[in-house]
Amino acid sequence: MFVLGKEELKLAENMLKGLFPESVKVYGCLFNINRGKPHNLEVIADSWPDFRVIICKQKQSTQDSLDREGDFNIYSIYSKDKESLHKLLGASGIVSWNRFTLLAGVDINHLDAVKELAVQNNTPTETVASMFVLMLEDASHLKDPECDFTSRITPLTPSHAELVNSNWKYGGDACSYRSVLNYISNYPSLCVMDESGRPVSWLLLYPHCALGLLYTMPQHRRKGYAKQLITIMARHLLEQGHPVYCFVEEGNDMSYRLFTSLGFRHKPDYRAVWFQLNL
C-alpha cells in the first residue's frame, strides 16, 4: 500500500485522465483535492508509480462533524483488474469488514473480487445500484434552448441547503444536510428562481466532480429548466477544465434520455456499481 502525498496526487490526476471512463470518479476526487477544495480523504494506491488500483477513502471523522460521506464511509475506487483490487482490499487496514461501508463506483467487471472477500470475511452485502457513467467531451451538442427564464438562473446559496436536502432522494437528515451545505458552499451550482425568488429547479456538483442532485419541483416540470441548467453548467465546467460527467442508474430512462440528448455518452460494456458492506 502506498499513501499518495501532494506531488503524487498531482501526477496521479494526470495519469488517470487517460483512463476514462473507469477512472473518472477517482480523477474527480483528485481534481478537487489538488485545487485546494476541503476534503476528508486519504488516497492510497497498491503501488507507485505503476499503480493498478487507487482508492479514495474517508479518514476518521468525529460524530459531531459527520456528513453523509463520512456516515456512509464511502470509498471511490479505480482498478485496472480484479486481481489487483482483490489483493489491495484484502490487505490489513484497508477495509473494516465489520463496519458499514459503501464502495461507490466499483467496475462491474471487477465486482466478483469484492464479493469473494466479503464471503471470506462473513460480511453481508447488497448491490445498491448499477450506473451508466455518462461523459461529455465537448460542447458541440449543447444548444441554447429557446426560453424566457435565463435571467432567473443563479447559483444556489447556503440558505437553500435545507430546501435541496429535503427534496434529495438520499437526503432528509442532519448528515445529508451537512453534505448539501458543503456542495453549495464549495462547488459550482445553479438554480432557476420563481418570481418570488425561491429555487424551483437546481443542479449541484459532488466533490468527485459529477453532476448531481438535479431536481425540479413537480409543479414546474416540463418547462426546459433541467436541460438549460445542465447546458449552462456543462459549458462553464468545460471552460474551466473540469471533467463533465454524471451517474445515471440503469432503469432511469428519463434521466438517461435527458443527458444523452445533450451529447453525454457512455462506454457500452462498463457500469459503475454501488456496493454496500454490512447492511
GROMACS .gro file of C-alpha atoms in nm:
model
  279
    1MET     CA    1   0.000   0.000   0.000
    2PHE     CA    2   0.121   0.350  -0.086
    3VAL     CA    3  -0.038   0.668   0.055
    4LEU     CA    4  -0.026   0.945  -0.204
    5GLY     CA    5   0.124   1.276  -0.097
    6LYS     CA    6   0.087   1.617  -0.255
    7GLU     CA    7   0.316   1.557  -0.553
    8GLU     CA    8   0.190   1.204  -0.616
    9LEU     CA    9  -0.170   1.331  -0.619
   10LYS     CA   10  -0.084   1.573  -0.899
   11LEU     CA   11   0.088   1.302  -1.101
   12ALA     CA   12  -0.197   1.058  -1.041
   13GLU     CA   13  -0.451   1.312  -1.167
   14ASN     CA   14  -0.266   1.340  -1.497
   15MET     CA   15  -0.232   0.963  -1.533
   16LEU     CA   16  -0.598   0.895  -1.453
   17LYS     CA   17  -0.713   1.143  -1.716
   18GLY     CA   18  -0.614   0.898  -1.986
   19LEU     CA   19  -0.815   0.615  -1.831
   20PHE     CA   20  -1.171   0.749  -1.860
   21PRO     CA   21  -1.445   0.649  -1.801
   22GLU     CA   22  -1.335   0.386  -1.548
   23SER     CA   23  -1.112   0.633  -1.362
   24VAL     CA   24  -1.331   0.942  -1.373
   25LYS     CA   25  -1.474   0.928  -1.019
   26VAL     CA   26  -1.131   0.893  -0.856
   27TYR     CA   27  -0.998   1.151  -1.103
   28GLY     CA   28  -1.273   1.390  -0.993
   29CYS     CA   29  -1.177   1.346  -0.627
   30LEU     CA   30  -0.813   1.421  -0.704
   31PHE     CA   31  -0.907   1.712  -0.931
   32ASN     CA   32  -1.070   1.892  -0.639
   33ILE     CA   33  -0.811   1.788  -0.378
   34ASN     CA   34  -0.535   1.928  -0.599
   35ARG     CA   35  -0.720   2.260  -0.624
   36GLY     CA   36  -0.750   2.306  -0.251
   37LYS     CA   37  -1.111   2.205  -0.202
   38PRO     CA   38  -1.197   2.088   0.150
   39HIS     CA   39  -1.190   1.712   0.194
   40ASN     CA   40  -1.154   1.434   0.446
   41LEU     CA   41  -0.997   1.177   0.215
   42GLU     CA   42  -0.695   0.955   0.220
   43VAL     CA   43  -0.577   0.841  -0.123
   44ILE     CA   44  -0.397   0.507  -0.146
   45ALA     CA   45  -0.254   0.301  -0.431
   46ASP     CA   46  -0.144  -0.060  -0.448
   47SER     CA   47   0.198   0.055  -0.574
   48TRP     CA   48   0.363   0.365  -0.712
   49PRO     CA   49   0.412   0.491  -0.977
   50ASP     CA   50   0.300   0.177  -1.159
   51PHE     CA   51  -0.034   0.153  -0.982
   52ARG     CA   52  -0.317  -0.081  -1.075
   53VAL     CA   53  -0.562   0.034  -0.806
   54ILE     CA   54  -0.627   0.375  -0.647
   55ILE     CA   55  -0.878   0.420  -0.366
   56CYS     CA   56  -1.008   0.741  -0.209
   57LYS     CA   57  -1.136   0.656   0.139
   58GLN     CA   58  -1.266   0.855   0.432
   59LYS     CA   59  -1.034   0.943   0.716
   60GLN     CA   60  -1.171   0.904   1.065
   61SER     CA   61  -1.448   1.155   1.141
   62THR     CA   62  -1.593   1.263   1.471
   63GLN     CA   63  -1.965   1.212   1.519
   64ASP     CA   64  -2.014   1.588   1.565
   65SER     CA   65  -1.876   1.669   1.220
   66LEU     CA   66  -2.017   1.372   1.031
   67ASP     CA   67  -2.168   1.434   0.688
   68ARG     CA   68  -2.327   1.182   0.452
   69GLU     CA   69  -1.993   1.082   0.301
   70GLY     CA   70  -1.849   1.003   0.643
   71ASP     CA   71  -2.169   0.841   0.768
   72PHE     CA   72  -2.171   0.605   0.469
   73ASN     CA   73  -1.792   0.554   0.488
   74ILE     CA   74  -1.772   0.596   0.111
   75TYR     CA   75  -1.485   0.453  -0.094
   76SER     CA   76  -1.420   0.568  -0.452
   77ILE     CA   77  -1.230   0.301  -0.644
   78TYR     CA   78  -1.037   0.276  -0.969
   79SER     CA   79  -0.899  -0.065  -1.060
   80LYS     CA   80  -0.728  -0.192  -1.374
   81ASP     CA   81  -0.801  -0.558  -1.297
   82LYS     CA   82  -0.991  -0.755  -1.036
   83GLU     CA   83  -0.688  -0.950  -0.913
   84SER     CA   84  -0.512  -0.628  -0.806
   85LEU     CA   85  -0.835  -0.498  -0.649
   86HIS     CA   86  -0.875  -0.824  -0.455
   87LYS     CA   87  -0.519  -0.801  -0.325
   88LEU     CA   88  -0.541  -0.440  -0.207
   89LEU     CA   89  -0.887  -0.462  -0.050
   90GLY     CA   90  -0.779  -0.780   0.124
   91ALA     CA   91  -0.474  -0.616   0.281
   92SER     CA   92  -0.489  -0.537   0.652
   93GLY     CA   93  -0.636  -0.198   0.742
   94ILE     CA   94  -0.783  -0.108   0.401
   95VAL     CA   95  -1.143  -0.211   0.470
   96SER     CA   96  -1.310  -0.262   0.807
   97TRP     CA   97  -1.524  -0.562   0.712
   98ASN     CA   98  -1.740  -0.525   1.023
   99ARG     CA   99  -1.824  -0.158   0.959
  100PHE     CA  100  -2.090  -0.011   0.732
  101THR     CA  101  -1.914   0.082   0.406
  102LEU     CA  102  -2.029   0.195   0.063
  103LEU     CA  103  -1.797   0.107  -0.223
  104ALA     CA  104  -1.915   0.369  -0.470
  105GLY     CA  105  -1.812   0.306  -0.827
  106VAL     CA  106  -1.671  -0.047  -0.844
  107ASP     CA  107  -1.607  -0.159  -1.201
  108ILE     CA  108  -1.884  -0.412  -1.269
  109ASN     CA  109  -1.624  -0.635  -1.436
  110HIS     CA  110  -1.426  -0.648  -1.108
  111LEU     CA  111  -1.715  -0.689  -0.866
  112ASP     CA  112  -1.654  -1.061  -0.816
  113ALA     CA  113  -1.331  -0.977  -0.633
  114VAL     CA  114  -1.521  -0.773  -0.373
  115LYS     CA  115  -1.791  -1.035  -0.333
  116GLU     CA  116  -1.530  -1.304  -0.274
  117LEU     CA  117  -1.361  -1.100   0.000
  118ALA     CA  118  -1.697  -1.031   0.164
  119VAL     CA  119  -1.773  -1.404   0.180
  120GLN     CA  120  -1.430  -1.471   0.330
  121ASN     CA  121  -1.497  -1.209   0.599
  122ASN     CA  122  -1.857  -1.320   0.664
  123THR     CA  123  -1.975  -0.974   0.565
  124PRO     CA  124  -2.335  -0.923   0.444
  125THR     CA  125  -2.355  -0.724   0.121
  126GLU     CA  126  -2.601  -0.563  -0.116
  127THR     CA  127  -2.570  -0.425  -0.467
  128VAL     CA  128  -2.735  -0.084  -0.431
  129ALA     CA  129  -2.721   0.033  -0.792
  130SER     CA  130  -2.557  -0.020  -1.128
  131MET     CA  131  -2.482   0.308  -1.303
  132PHE     CA  132  -2.414   0.434  -1.651
  133VAL     CA  133  -2.119   0.674  -1.646
  134LEU     CA  134  -2.224   0.941  -1.893
  135MET     CA  135  -1.950   1.179  -2.006
  136LEU     CA  136  -1.949   1.494  -2.216
  137GLU     CA  137  -1.627   1.552  -2.408
  138ASP     CA  138  -1.711   1.884  -2.576
  139ALA     CA  139  -1.983   2.145  -2.601
  140SER     CA  140  -2.075   2.091  -2.966
  141HIS     CA  141  -2.403   1.914  -2.878
  142LEU     CA  142  -2.512   2.183  -2.634
  143LYS     CA  143  -2.765   2.417  -2.787
  144ASP     CA  144  -2.933   2.712  -2.624
  145PRO     CA  145  -3.298   2.622  -2.566
  146GLU     CA  146  -3.544   2.894  -2.652
  147CYS     CA  147  -3.657   3.016  -2.312
  148ASP     CA  148  -3.754   3.328  -2.123
  149PHE     CA  149  -3.613   3.238  -1.783
  150THR     CA  150  -3.237   3.285  -1.835
  151SER     CA  151  -3.240   3.596  -1.615
  152ARG     CA  152  -3.376   3.382  -1.328
  153ILE     CA  153  -3.081   3.138  -1.333
  154THR     CA  154  -2.836   3.193  -1.048
  155PRO     CA  155  -2.607   2.993  -0.816
  156LEU     CA  156  -2.759   2.844  -0.503
  157THR     CA  157  -2.665   2.993  -0.166
  158PRO     CA  158  -2.616   2.821   0.172
  159SER     CA  159  -2.962   2.941   0.272
  160HIS     CA  160  -3.104   2.700   0.013
  161ALA     CA  161  -2.937   2.391   0.164
  162GLU     CA  162  -3.240   2.283   0.365
  163LEU     CA  163  -3.472   2.305   0.062
  164VAL     CA  164  -3.232   2.098  -0.151
  165ASN     CA  165  -3.176   1.846   0.128
  166SER     CA  166  -3.547   1.796   0.191
  167ASN     CA  167  -3.603   1.711  -0.179
  168TRP     CA  168  -3.295   1.492  -0.225
  169LYS     CA  169  -3.357   1.121  -0.275
  170TYR     CA  170  -3.075   1.045  -0.029
  171GLY     CA  171  -3.133   1.345   0.196
  172GLY     CA  172  -3.359   1.448   0.477
  173ASP     CA  173  -3.135   1.420   0.783
  174ALA     CA  174  -2.859   1.620   0.953
  175CYS     CA  175  -2.573   1.429   0.788
  176SER     CA  176  -2.709   1.482   0.437
  177TYR     CA  177  -2.778   1.848   0.519
  178ARG     CA  178  -2.410   1.900   0.604
  179SER     CA  179  -2.316   1.738   0.272
  180VAL     CA  180  -2.552   1.962   0.074
  181LEU     CA  181  -2.422   2.268   0.258
  182ASN     CA  182  -2.067   2.164   0.165
  183TYR     CA  183  -2.162   2.114  -0.200
  184ILE     CA  184  -2.327   2.456  -0.225
  185SER     CA  185  -2.052   2.636  -0.032
  186ASN     CA  186  -1.753   2.491  -0.217
  187TYR     CA  187  -1.858   2.376  -0.564
  188PRO     CA  188  -2.049   2.520  -0.863
  189SER     CA  189  -2.430   2.508  -0.852
  190LEU     CA  190  -2.718   2.659  -1.045
  191CYS     CA  191  -3.090   2.704  -0.992
  192VAL     CA  192  -3.394   2.860  -1.156
  193MET     CA  193  -3.579   3.104  -0.931
  194ASP     CA  194  -3.952   3.166  -0.941
  195GLU     CA  195  -4.096   3.516  -0.937
  196SER     CA  196  -4.075   3.531  -0.558
  197GLY     CA  197  -3.705   3.439  -0.551
  198ARG     CA  198  -3.744   3.076  -0.443
  199PRO     CA  199  -3.550   2.798  -0.623
  200VAL     CA  200  -3.777   2.567  -0.822
  201SER     CA  201  -3.514   2.370  -1.015
  202TRP     CA  202  -3.147   2.309  -0.933
  203LEU     CA  203  -2.825   2.128  -1.022
  204LEU     CA  204  -2.521   2.075  -0.799
  205LEU     CA  205  -2.174   1.925  -0.822
  206TYR     CA  206  -2.044   1.646  -0.598
  207PRO     CA  207  -1.690   1.662  -0.451
  208HIS     CA  208  -1.589   1.399  -0.709
  209CYS     CA  209  -1.695   1.646  -0.985
  210ALA     CA  210  -2.005   1.455  -1.101
  211LEU     CA  211  -2.321   1.649  -1.180
  212GLY     CA  212  -2.588   1.559  -0.928
  213LEU     CA  213  -2.894   1.638  -0.717
  214LEU     CA  214  -3.078   1.753  -1.031
  215TYR     CA  215  -3.434   1.826  -0.928
  216THR     CA  216  -3.734   2.031  -1.039
  217MET     CA  217  -4.040   2.094  -0.824
  218PRO     CA  218  -4.333   1.890  -0.965
  219GLN     CA  219  -4.546   2.193  -1.050
  220HIS     CA  220  -4.258   2.347  -1.252
  221ARG     CA  221  -4.164   2.049  -1.469
  222ARG     CA  222  -4.175   2.021  -1.848
  223LYS     CA  223  -4.053   2.380  -1.892
  224GLY     CA  224  -3.697   2.300  -2.001
  225TYR     CA  225  -3.539   2.401  -1.671
  226ALA     CA  226  -3.323   2.089  -1.624
  227LYS     CA  227  -3.189   2.097  -1.980
  228GLN     CA  228  -3.095   2.462  -1.950
  229LEU     CA  229  -2.921   2.414  -1.615
  230ILE     CA  230  -2.717   2.121  -1.749
  231THR     CA  231  -2.625   2.316  -2.062
  232ILE     CA  232  -2.502   2.623  -1.874
  233MET     CA  233  -2.320   2.419  -1.609
  234ALA     CA  234  -2.153   2.189  -1.862
  235ARG     CA  235  -2.023   2.479  -2.070
  236HIS     CA  236  -1.886   2.651  -1.761
  237LEU     CA  237  -1.713   2.335  -1.637
  238LEU     CA  238  -1.559   2.256  -1.974
  239GLU     CA  239  -1.421   2.610  -1.995
  240GLN     CA  240  -1.263   2.563  -1.651
  241GLY     CA  241  -1.105   2.230  -1.743
  242HIS     CA  242  -1.339   2.021  -1.526
  243PRO     CA  243  -1.447   1.672  -1.626
  244VAL     CA  244  -1.816   1.681  -1.717
  245TYR     CA  245  -2.000   1.362  -1.630
  246CYS     CA  246  -2.280   1.211  -1.428
  247PHE     CA  247  -2.402   0.877  -1.299
  248VAL     CA  248  -2.743   0.758  -1.416
  249GLU     CA  249  -2.891   0.445  -1.264
  250GLU     CA  250  -2.993   0.169  -1.501
  251GLY     CA  251  -3.368   0.191  -1.545
  252ASN     CA  252  -3.382   0.570  -1.502
  253ASP     CA  253  -3.488   0.620  -1.864
  254MET     CA  254  -3.594   0.982  -1.819
  255SER     CA  255  -3.251   1.098  -1.695
  256TYR     CA  256  -3.075   0.878  -1.949
  257ARG     CA  257  -3.269   1.037  -2.237
  258LEU     CA  258  -3.211   1.387  -2.099
  259PHE     CA  259  -2.833   1.358  -2.076
  260THR     CA  260  -2.782   1.164  -2.398
  261SER     CA  261  -2.991   1.424  -2.583
  262LEU     CA  262  -2.726   1.677  -2.476
  263GLY     CA  263  -2.436   1.470  -2.608
  264PHE     CA  264  -2.339   1.270  -2.299
  265ARG     CA  265  -2.215   0.921  -2.390
  266HIS     CA  266  -2.116   0.603  -2.206
  267LYS     CA  267  -1.893   0.302  -2.270
  268PRO     CA  268  -2.125   0.015  -2.369
  269ASP     CA  269  -1.965  -0.260  -2.158
  270TYR     CA  270  -1.884  -0.052  -1.848
  271ARG     CA  271  -2.101   0.015  -1.543
  272ALA     CA  272  -2.007   0.159  -1.204
  273VAL     CA  273  -2.161  -0.036  -0.915
  274TRP     CA  274  -2.255   0.098  -0.574
  275PHE     CA  275  -2.189  -0.196  -0.341
  276GLN     CA  276  -2.275  -0.193   0.028
  277LEU     CA  277  -2.098  -0.381   0.309
  278ASN     CA  278  -2.276  -0.452   0.639
  279LEU     CA  279  -2.641  -0.355   0.576
   0.00000   0.00000   0.00000
